[in-house]
mmCIF file with all atom_site columns, C-alpha atoms in Angstrom:
data_model
loop_
_atom_site.group_PDB
_atom_site.id
_atom_site.type_symbol
_atom_site.label_atom_id
_atom_site.label_alt_id
_atom_site.label_comp_id
_atom_site.label_asym_id
_atom_site.label_entity_id
_atom_site.label_seq_id
_atom_site.pdbx_PDB_ins_code
_atom_site.Cartn_x
_atom_site.Cartn_y
_atom_site.Cartn_z
_atom_site.occupancy
_atom_site.B_iso_or_equiv
_atom_site.pdbx_formal_charge
_atom_site.auth_seq_id
_atom_site.auth_comp_id
_atom_site.auth_asym_id
_atom_site.auth_atom_id
_atom_site.pdbx_PDB_model_num
ATOM 1   C CA . MET B 1 1   ? 14.442  -55.266 -20.887 1.00 0.00 ? 1   MET B CA 1
ATOM 2   C CA . SER B 1 2   ? 13.294  -51.659 -20.470 1.00 0.00 ? 2   SER B CA 1
ATOM 3   C CA . GLU B 1 3   ? 14.553  -48.868 -22.667 1.00 0.00 ? 3   GLU B CA 1
ATOM 4   C CA . HIS B 1 4   ? 16.458  -47.539 -19.641 1.00 0.00 ? 4   HIS B CA 1
ATOM 5   C CA . GLY B 1 5   ? 18.586  -50.662 -19.257 1.00 0.00 ? 5   GLY B CA 1
ATOM 6   C CA . GLY B 1 6   ? 17.078  -51.568 -15.901 1.00 0.00 ? 6   GLY B CA 1
ATOM 7   C CA . LYS B 1 7   ? 18.786  -48.648 -14.141 1.00 0.00 ? 7   LYS B CA 1
ATOM 8   C CA . PRO B 1 8   ? 16.886  -47.182 -11.205 1.00 0.00 ? 8   PRO B CA 1
ATOM 9   C CA . PRO B 1 9   ? 15.820  -43.531 -11.553 1.00 0.00 ? 9   PRO B CA 1
ATOM 10  C CA . SER B 1 10  ? 17.985  -40.816 -10.035 1.00 0.00 ? 10  SER B CA 1
ATOM 11  C CA . ASP B 1 11  ? 16.660  -39.153 -6.922  1.00 0.00 ? 11  ASP B CA 1
ATOM 12  C CA . VAL B 1 12  ? 17.701  -35.655 -8.018  1.00 0.00 ? 12  VAL B CA 1
ATOM 13  C CA . LEU B 1 13  ? 18.430  -33.986 -11.343 1.00 0.00 ? 13  LEU B CA 1
ATOM 14  C CA . ARG B 1 14  ? 20.045  -30.551 -11.014 1.00 0.00 ? 14  ARG B CA 1
ATOM 15  C CA . THR B 1 15  ? 20.228  -28.229 -13.980 1.00 0.00 ? 15  THR B CA 1
ATOM 16  C CA . LYS B 1 16  ? 19.525  -24.594 -14.819 1.00 0.00 ? 16  LYS B CA 1
ATOM 17  C CA . ARG B 1 17  ? 17.461  -25.473 -17.872 1.00 0.00 ? 17  ARG B CA 1
ATOM 18  C CA . LEU B 1 18  ? 15.638  -28.559 -19.065 1.00 0.00 ? 18  LEU B CA 1
ATOM 19  C CA . GLU B 1 19  ? 14.467  -28.869 -22.666 1.00 0.00 ? 19  GLU B CA 1
ATOM 20  C CA . ILE B 1 20  ? 12.101  -31.547 -23.924 1.00 0.00 ? 20  ILE B CA 1
ATOM 21  C CA . VAL B 1 21  ? 12.592  -31.940 -27.680 1.00 0.00 ? 21  VAL B CA 1
ATOM 22  C CA . ASP B 1 22  ? 10.699  -33.741 -30.432 1.00 0.00 ? 22  ASP B CA 1
ATOM 23  C CA . ASP B 1 23  ? 12.158  -36.222 -32.945 1.00 0.00 ? 23  ASP B CA 1
ATOM 24  C CA . GLU B 1 24  ? 13.529  -33.323 -35.044 1.00 0.00 ? 24  GLU B CA 1
ATOM 25  C CA . GLY B 1 25  ? 15.317  -31.776 -32.064 1.00 0.00 ? 25  GLY B CA 1
ATOM 26  C CA . LYS B 1 26  ? 12.919  -28.822 -31.728 1.00 0.00 ? 26  LYS B CA 1
ATOM 27  C CA . ALA B 1 27  ? 12.257  -27.669 -28.179 1.00 0.00 ? 27  ALA B CA 1
ATOM 28  C CA . ARG B 1 28  ? 8.650   -28.443 -27.223 1.00 0.00 ? 28  ARG B CA 1
ATOM 29  C CA . ALA B 1 29  ? 8.884   -27.704 -23.494 1.00 0.00 ? 29  ALA B CA 1
ATOM 30  C CA . VAL B 1 30  ? 11.462  -25.665 -21.601 1.00 0.00 ? 30  VAL B CA 1
ATOM 31  C CA . LEU B 1 31  ? 11.747  -25.454 -17.823 1.00 0.00 ? 31  LEU B CA 1
ATOM 32  C CA . GLY B 1 32  ? 14.312  -23.152 -16.309 1.00 0.00 ? 32  GLY B CA 1
ATOM 33  C CA . THR B 1 33  ? 15.277  -19.812 -14.869 1.00 0.00 ? 33  THR B CA 1
ATOM 34  C CA . ASP B 1 34  ? 16.312  -16.749 -16.838 1.00 0.00 ? 34  ASP B CA 1
ATOM 35  C CA . GLU B 1 35  ? 19.031  -14.193 -16.084 1.00 0.00 ? 35  GLU B CA 1
ATOM 36  C CA . GLU B 1 36  ? 16.591  -12.254 -13.831 1.00 0.00 ? 36  GLU B CA 1
ATOM 37  C CA . GLY B 1 37  ? 15.838  -15.350 -11.744 1.00 0.00 ? 37  GLY B CA 1
ATOM 38  C CA . ILE B 1 38  ? 12.313  -15.878 -13.099 1.00 0.00 ? 38  ILE B CA 1
ATOM 39  C CA . THR B 1 39  ? 11.379  -19.545 -13.162 1.00 0.00 ? 39  THR B CA 1
ATOM 40  C CA . SER B 1 40  ? 9.195   -20.542 -16.081 1.00 0.00 ? 40  SER B CA 1
ATOM 41  C CA . LEU B 1 41  ? 7.767   -23.462 -17.976 1.00 0.00 ? 41  LEU B CA 1
ATOM 42  C CA . SER B 1 42  ? 7.201   -22.729 -21.663 1.00 0.00 ? 42  SER B CA 1
ATOM 43  C CA . LEU B 1 43  ? 5.367   -25.000 -24.113 1.00 0.00 ? 43  LEU B CA 1
ATOM 44  C CA . PHE B 1 44  ? 5.856   -24.762 -27.872 1.00 0.00 ? 44  PHE B CA 1
ATOM 45  C CA . GLU B 1 45  ? 3.900   -26.139 -30.820 1.00 0.00 ? 45  GLU B CA 1
ATOM 46  C CA . PRO B 1 46  ? 5.692   -28.224 -33.515 1.00 0.00 ? 46  PRO B CA 1
ATOM 47  C CA . SER B 1 47  ? 6.491   -25.099 -35.575 1.00 0.00 ? 47  SER B CA 1
ATOM 48  C CA . GLY B 1 48  ? 8.377   -23.659 -32.612 1.00 0.00 ? 48  GLY B CA 1
ATOM 49  C CA . ARG B 1 49  ? 5.804   -21.016 -31.685 1.00 0.00 ? 49  ARG B CA 1
ATOM 50  C CA . LEU B 1 50  ? 5.333   -20.321 -27.991 1.00 0.00 ? 50  LEU B CA 1
ATOM 51  C CA . ARG B 1 51  ? 1.831   -21.317 -26.871 1.00 0.00 ? 51  ARG B CA 1
ATOM 52  C CA . THR B 1 52  ? 1.864   -21.373 -23.067 1.00 0.00 ? 52  THR B CA 1
ATOM 53  C CA . THR B 1 53  ? 3.990   -20.040 -20.225 1.00 0.00 ? 53  THR B CA 1
ATOM 54  C CA . LEU B 1 54  ? 3.828   -20.519 -16.494 1.00 0.00 ? 54  LEU B CA 1
ATOM 55  C CA . ASP B 1 55  ? 6.015   -18.025 -14.630 1.00 0.00 ? 55  ASP B CA 1
ATOM 56  C CA . ALA B 1 56  ? 6.906   -17.787 -10.951 1.00 0.00 ? 56  ALA B CA 1
ATOM 57  C CA . GLU B 1 57  ? 8.936   -15.098 -9.274  1.00 0.00 ? 57  GLU B CA 1
ATOM 58  C CA . GLU B 1 58  ? 8.823   -12.916 -6.188  1.00 0.00 ? 58  GLU B CA 1
ATOM 59  C CA . ARG B 1 59  ? 9.580   -9.290  -7.147  1.00 0.00 ? 59  ARG B CA 1
ATOM 60  C CA . PRO B 1 60  ? 6.689   -7.173  -5.809  1.00 0.00 ? 60  PRO B CA 1
ATOM 61  C CA . ASP B 1 61  ? 6.425   -5.095  -9.009  1.00 0.00 ? 61  ASP B CA 1
ATOM 62  C CA . LYS B 1 62  ? 5.815   -8.218  -11.138 1.00 0.00 ? 62  LYS B CA 1
ATOM 63  C CA . ALA B 1 63  ? 3.161   -10.916 -11.410 1.00 0.00 ? 63  ALA B CA 1
ATOM 64  C CA . SER B 1 64  ? 3.280   -14.708 -11.473 1.00 0.00 ? 64  SER B CA 1
ATOM 65  C CA . GLY B 1 65  ? 0.885   -16.748 -13.552 1.00 0.00 ? 65  GLY B CA 1
ATOM 66  C CA . LEU B 1 66  ? -0.177  -18.449 -16.735 1.00 0.00 ? 66  LEU B CA 1
ATOM 67  C CA . GLY B 1 67  ? -0.135  -17.021 -20.259 1.00 0.00 ? 67  GLY B CA 1
ATOM 68  C CA . VAL B 1 68  ? -1.718  -18.630 -23.343 1.00 0.00 ? 68  VAL B CA 1
ATOM 69  C CA . PHE B 1 69  ? -0.697  -17.393 -26.800 1.00 0.00 ? 69  PHE B CA 1
ATOM 70  C CA . ASP B 1 70  ? -2.394  -17.745 -30.192 1.00 0.00 ? 70  ASP B CA 1
ATOM 71  C CA . THR B 1 71  ? -0.702  -19.152 -33.303 1.00 0.00 ? 71  THR B CA 1
ATOM 72  C CA . ASN B 1 72  ? 0.547   -15.646 -34.179 1.00 0.00 ? 72  ASN B CA 1
ATOM 73  C CA . GLY B 1 73  ? 2.372   -15.299 -30.866 1.00 0.00 ? 73  GLY B CA 1
ATOM 74  C CA . ASN B 1 74  ? -0.132  -12.890 -29.314 1.00 0.00 ? 74  ASN B CA 1
ATOM 75  C CA . LEU B 1 75  ? -1.040  -13.227 -25.646 1.00 0.00 ? 75  LEU B CA 1
ATOM 76  C CA . ARG B 1 76  ? -4.746  -14.129 -25.522 1.00 0.00 ? 76  ARG B CA 1
ATOM 77  C CA . VAL B 1 77  ? -5.292  -15.344 -21.936 1.00 0.00 ? 77  VAL B CA 1
ATOM 78  C CA . ALA B 1 78  ? -3.508  -14.334 -18.737 1.00 0.00 ? 78  ALA B CA 1
ATOM 79  C CA . ALA B 1 79  ? -4.300  -15.584 -15.260 1.00 0.00 ? 79  ALA B CA 1
ATOM 80  C CA . GLY B 1 80  ? -2.235  -14.816 -12.239 1.00 0.00 ? 80  GLY B CA 1
ATOM 81  C CA . MET B 1 81  ? -1.567  -12.645 -9.275  1.00 0.00 ? 81  MET B CA 1
ATOM 82  C CA . ASP B 1 82  ? 0.597   -9.668  -8.467  1.00 0.00 ? 82  ASP B CA 1
ATOM 83  C CA . ASN B 1 83  ? 3.471   -10.676 -6.219  1.00 0.00 ? 83  ASN B CA 1
ATOM 84  C CA . ASP B 1 84  ? 2.701   -7.835  -3.808  1.00 0.00 ? 84  ASP B CA 1
ATOM 85  C CA . PRO B 1 85  ? 0.124   -9.368  -1.436  1.00 0.00 ? 85  PRO B CA 1
ATOM 86  C CA . ALA B 1 86  ? -1.554  -5.960  -1.116  1.00 0.00 ? 86  ALA B CA 1
ATOM 87  C CA . LYS B 1 87  ? -2.485  -6.010  -4.804  1.00 0.00 ? 87  LYS B CA 1
ATOM 88  C CA . ARG B 1 88  ? -4.702  -8.329  -6.891  1.00 0.00 ? 88  ARG B CA 1
ATOM 89  C CA . SER B 1 89  ? -5.274  -11.576 -8.681  1.00 0.00 ? 89  SER B CA 1
ATOM 90  C CA . PHE B 1 90  ? -6.621  -11.483 -12.226 1.00 0.00 ? 90  PHE B CA 1
ATOM 91  C CA . PHE B 1 91  ? -7.970  -13.251 -15.292 1.00 0.00 ? 91  PHE B CA 1
ATOM 92  C CA . ASN B 1 92  ? -7.659  -11.349 -18.578 1.00 0.00 ? 92  ASN B CA 1
ATOM 93  C CA . LEU B 1 93  ? -8.785  -12.121 -22.131 1.00 0.00 ? 93  LEU B CA 1
ATOM 94  C CA . TYR B 1 94  ? -7.194  -10.219 -25.027 1.00 0.00 ? 94  TYR B CA 1
ATOM 95  C CA . ASP B 1 95  ? -8.125  -9.739  -28.674 1.00 0.00 ? 95  ASP B CA 1
ATOM 96  C CA . THR B 1 96  ? -5.710  -10.464 -31.524 1.00 0.00 ? 96  THR B CA 1
ATOM 97  C CA . GLU B 1 97  ? -4.251  -6.950  -31.230 1.00 0.00 ? 97  GLU B CA 1
ATOM 98  C CA . GLY B 1 98  ? -3.433  -7.301  -27.528 1.00 0.00 ? 98  GLY B CA 1
ATOM 99  C CA . ASN B 1 99  ? -6.306  -5.200  -26.207 1.00 0.00 ? 99  ASN B CA 1
ATOM 100 C CA . HIS B 1 100 ? -8.059  -6.221  -22.987 1.00 0.00 ? 100 HIS B CA 1
ATOM 101 C CA . ARG B 1 101 ? -11.552 -7.502  -23.779 1.00 0.00 ? 101 ARG B CA 1
ATOM 102 C CA . VAL B 1 102 ? -12.462 -9.161  -20.471 1.00 0.00 ? 102 VAL B CA 1
ATOM 103 C CA . VAL B 1 103 ? -10.857 -8.463  -17.113 1.00 0.00 ? 103 VAL B CA 1
ATOM 104 C CA . VAL B 1 104 ? -11.846 -10.218 -13.912 1.00 0.00 ? 104 VAL B CA 1
ATOM 105 C CA . SER B 1 105 ? -9.926  -9.147  -10.829 1.00 0.00 ? 105 SER B CA 1
ATOM 106 C CA . LEU B 1 106 ? -9.950  -9.562  -7.087  1.00 0.00 ? 106 LEU B CA 1
ATOM 107 C CA . ASP B 1 107 ? -8.120  -7.029  -4.939  1.00 0.00 ? 107 ASP B CA 1
ATOM 108 C CA . ALA B 1 108 ? -6.452  -7.994  -1.670  1.00 0.00 ? 108 ALA B CA 1
ATOM 109 C CA . ASP B 1 109 ? -9.183  -6.139  0.258   1.00 0.00 ? 109 ASP B CA 1
ATOM 110 C CA . GLY B 1 110 ? -11.846 -8.392  -1.294  1.00 0.00 ? 110 GLY B CA 1
ATOM 111 C CA . GLN B 1 111 ? -13.065 -5.883  -3.894  1.00 0.00 ? 111 GLN B CA 1
ATOM 112 C CA . ALA B 1 112 ? -13.993 -7.739  -7.104  1.00 0.00 ? 112 ALA B CA 1
ATOM 113 C CA . GLY B 1 113 ? -13.955 -6.243  -10.566 1.00 0.00 ? 113 GLY B CA 1
ATOM 114 C CA . LEU B 1 114 ? -15.399 -7.207  -13.940 1.00 0.00 ? 114 LEU B CA 1
ATOM 115 C CA . ARG B 1 115 ? -14.839 -5.218  -17.120 1.00 0.00 ? 115 ARG B CA 1
ATOM 116 C CA . PHE B 1 116 ? -15.883 -5.922  -20.697 1.00 0.00 ? 116 PHE B CA 1
ATOM 117 C CA . SER B 1 117 ? -14.604 -4.006  -23.678 1.00 0.00 ? 117 SER B CA 1
ATOM 118 C CA . ALA B 1 118 ? -15.987 -4.181  -27.226 1.00 0.00 ? 118 ALA B CA 1
ATOM 119 C CA . GLY B 1 119 ? -14.167 -2.382  -29.985 1.00 0.00 ? 119 GLY B CA 1
ATOM 120 C CA . LYS B 1 120 ? -13.119 1.055   -28.813 1.00 0.00 ? 120 LYS B CA 1
ATOM 121 C CA . LYS B 1 121 ? -15.823 1.319   -26.166 1.00 0.00 ? 121 LYS B CA 1
ATOM 122 C CA . ASP B 1 122 ? -15.522 0.073   -22.600 1.00 0.00 ? 122 ASP B CA 1
ATOM 123 C CA . ARG B 1 123 ? -18.668 -1.399  -21.180 1.00 0.00 ? 123 ARG B CA 1
#
Protein backbone atom coordinates (compact mmCIF):
# COMPACT_ATOMS: atom_id res chain seq x y z
CA MET A 1 0.00 0.00 0.00
CA SER A 2 1.26 3.51 -0.78
CA GLU A 3 2.07 6.02 1.91
CA HIS A 4 -1.01 7.98 0.80
CA GLY A 5 -3.43 5.17 1.59
CA GLY A 6 -4.42 4.67 -2.03
CA LYS A 7 -6.31 7.98 -2.16
CA PRO A 8 -6.33 9.71 -5.54
CA PRO A 9 -4.67 13.15 -5.67
CA SER A 10 -6.81 16.26 -5.34
CA ASP A 11 -7.36 18.26 -8.48
CA VAL A 12 -6.92 21.62 -6.74
CA LEU A 13 -5.21 22.80 -3.56
CA ARG A 14 -6.09 26.38 -2.59
CA THR A 15 -4.06 28.21 0.01
CA LYS A 16 -2.39 31.58 0.49
CA ARG A 17 0.90 30.04 1.55
CA LEU A 18 2.52 26.65 1.15
CA GLU A 19 5.54 25.67 3.24
CA ILE A 20 7.69 22.62 2.58
CA VAL A 21 9.49 21.68 5.81
CA ASP A 22 12.31 19.30 6.68
CA ASP A 23 12.25 16.59 9.37
CA GLU A 24 12.93 19.24 12.07
CA GLY A 25 10.01 21.39 10.94
CA LYS A 26 12.19 24.13 9.40
CA ALA A 27 10.77 25.77 6.29
CA ARG A 28 12.89 24.83 3.26
CA ALA A 29 10.60 26.17 0.53
CA VAL A 30 7.80 28.71 0.77
CA LEU A 31 5.35 29.54 -2.00
CA GLY A 32 2.83 32.28 -1.45
CA THR A 33 1.78 35.88 -1.76
CA ASP A 34 2.67 38.68 0.64
CA GLU A 35 0.52 41.56 1.90
CA GLU A 36 1.41 43.60 -1.24
CA GLY A 37 0.23 40.82 -3.56
CA ILE A 38 3.71 39.76 -4.70
CA THR A 39 3.85 36.06 -5.48
CA SER A 40 7.14 34.41 -4.60
CA LEU A 41 8.89 31.11 -4.20
CA SER A 42 11.67 31.19 -1.60
CA LEU A 43 14.19 28.40 -0.96
CA PHE A 44 16.09 28.08 2.30
CA GLU A 45 19.16 26.08 3.32
CA PRO A 46 19.01 23.77 6.39
CA SER A 47 20.15 26.59 8.72
CA GLY A 48 17.15 28.65 7.65
CA ARG A 49 19.06 31.15 5.53
CA LEU A 50 17.33 32.38 2.38
CA ARG A 51 19.23 31.26 -0.72
CA THR A 52 16.92 31.81 -3.69
CA THR A 53 13.78 33.77 -4.52
CA LEU A 54 11.59 33.88 -7.58
CA ASP A 55 9.19 36.82 -7.53
CA ALA A 56 6.33 37.73 -9.85
CA GLU A 57 4.19 40.82 -9.73
CA GLU A 58 2.80 43.45 -12.07
CA ARG A 59 3.40 46.93 -10.60
CA PRO A 60 5.22 48.96 -13.28
CA ASP A 61 7.70 50.47 -10.79
CA LYS A 62 8.92 47.00 -9.71
CA ALA A 63 10.70 44.06 -11.32
CA SER A 64 10.00 40.33 -11.46
CA GLY A 65 12.77 37.78 -11.44
CA LEU A 66 15.22 35.50 -9.71
CA GLY A 67 17.54 36.35 -6.82
CA VAL A 68 20.35 34.13 -5.49
CA PHE A 69 21.83 34.89 -2.06
CA ASP A 70 25.13 33.85 -0.47
CA THR A 71 25.43 32.13 2.92
CA ASN A 72 25.58 35.55 4.62
CA GLY A 73 22.22 36.59 3.16
CA ASN A 74 23.66 38.97 0.57
CA LEU A 75 22.12 39.14 -2.89
CA ARG A 76 24.79 37.93 -5.33
CA VAL A 77 22.87 37.26 -8.57
CA ALA A 78 19.73 38.92 -9.91
CA ALA A 79 18.05 38.17 -13.21
CA GLY A 80 14.76 39.60 -14.26
CA MET A 81 12.83 42.26 -16.02
CA ASP A 82 11.16 45.52 -15.12
CA ASN A 83 7.39 45.15 -15.19
CA ASP A 84 7.03 48.25 -17.36
CA PRO A 85 7.37 46.89 -20.91
CA ALA A 86 9.07 50.13 -21.96
CA LYS A 87 12.00 49.41 -19.64
CA ARG A 88 14.59 46.60 -19.53
CA SER A 89 15.56 43.07 -18.70
CA PHE A 90 18.75 42.47 -16.74
CA PHE A 91 21.34 40.12 -15.29
CA ASN A 92 23.39 41.50 -12.38
CA LEU A 93 26.27 40.07 -10.34
CA TYR A 94 27.08 41.63 -6.96
CA ASP A 95 30.07 41.43 -4.63
CA THR A 96 29.77 40.49 -0.96
CA GLU A 97 29.05 44.13 -0.05
CA GLY A 98 26.13 44.45 -2.48
CA ASN A 99 27.94 46.46 -5.14
CA HIS A 100 27.21 45.80 -8.82
CA ARG A 101 30.20 44.09 -10.43
CA VAL A 102 28.65 42.91 -13.70
CA VAL A 103 25.50 44.27 -15.30
CA VAL A 104 24.06 42.97 -18.55
CA SER A 105 20.90 44.69 -19.71
CA LEU A 106 18.60 44.87 -22.69
CA ASP A 107 16.32 47.87 -23.08
CA ALA A 108 12.89 47.60 -24.68
CA ASP A 109 14.19 49.47 -27.75
CA GLY A 110 16.82 46.77 -28.32
CA GLN A 111 19.75 48.71 -26.86
CA ALA A 112 22.09 46.29 -25.04
CA GLY A 113 24.39 47.21 -22.20
CA LEU A 114 27.37 45.59 -20.50
CA ARG A 115 29.18 47.10 -17.53
CA PHE A 116 32.02 45.74 -15.41
CA SER A 117 33.13 47.27 -12.15
CA ALA A 118 36.30 46.40 -10.23
CA GLY A 119 36.84 47.90 -6.82
CA LYS A 120 35.90 51.56 -6.85
CA LYS A 121 36.48 51.99 -10.58
CA ASP A 122 33.89 51.36 -13.28
CA ARG A 123 35.25 49.85 -16.43
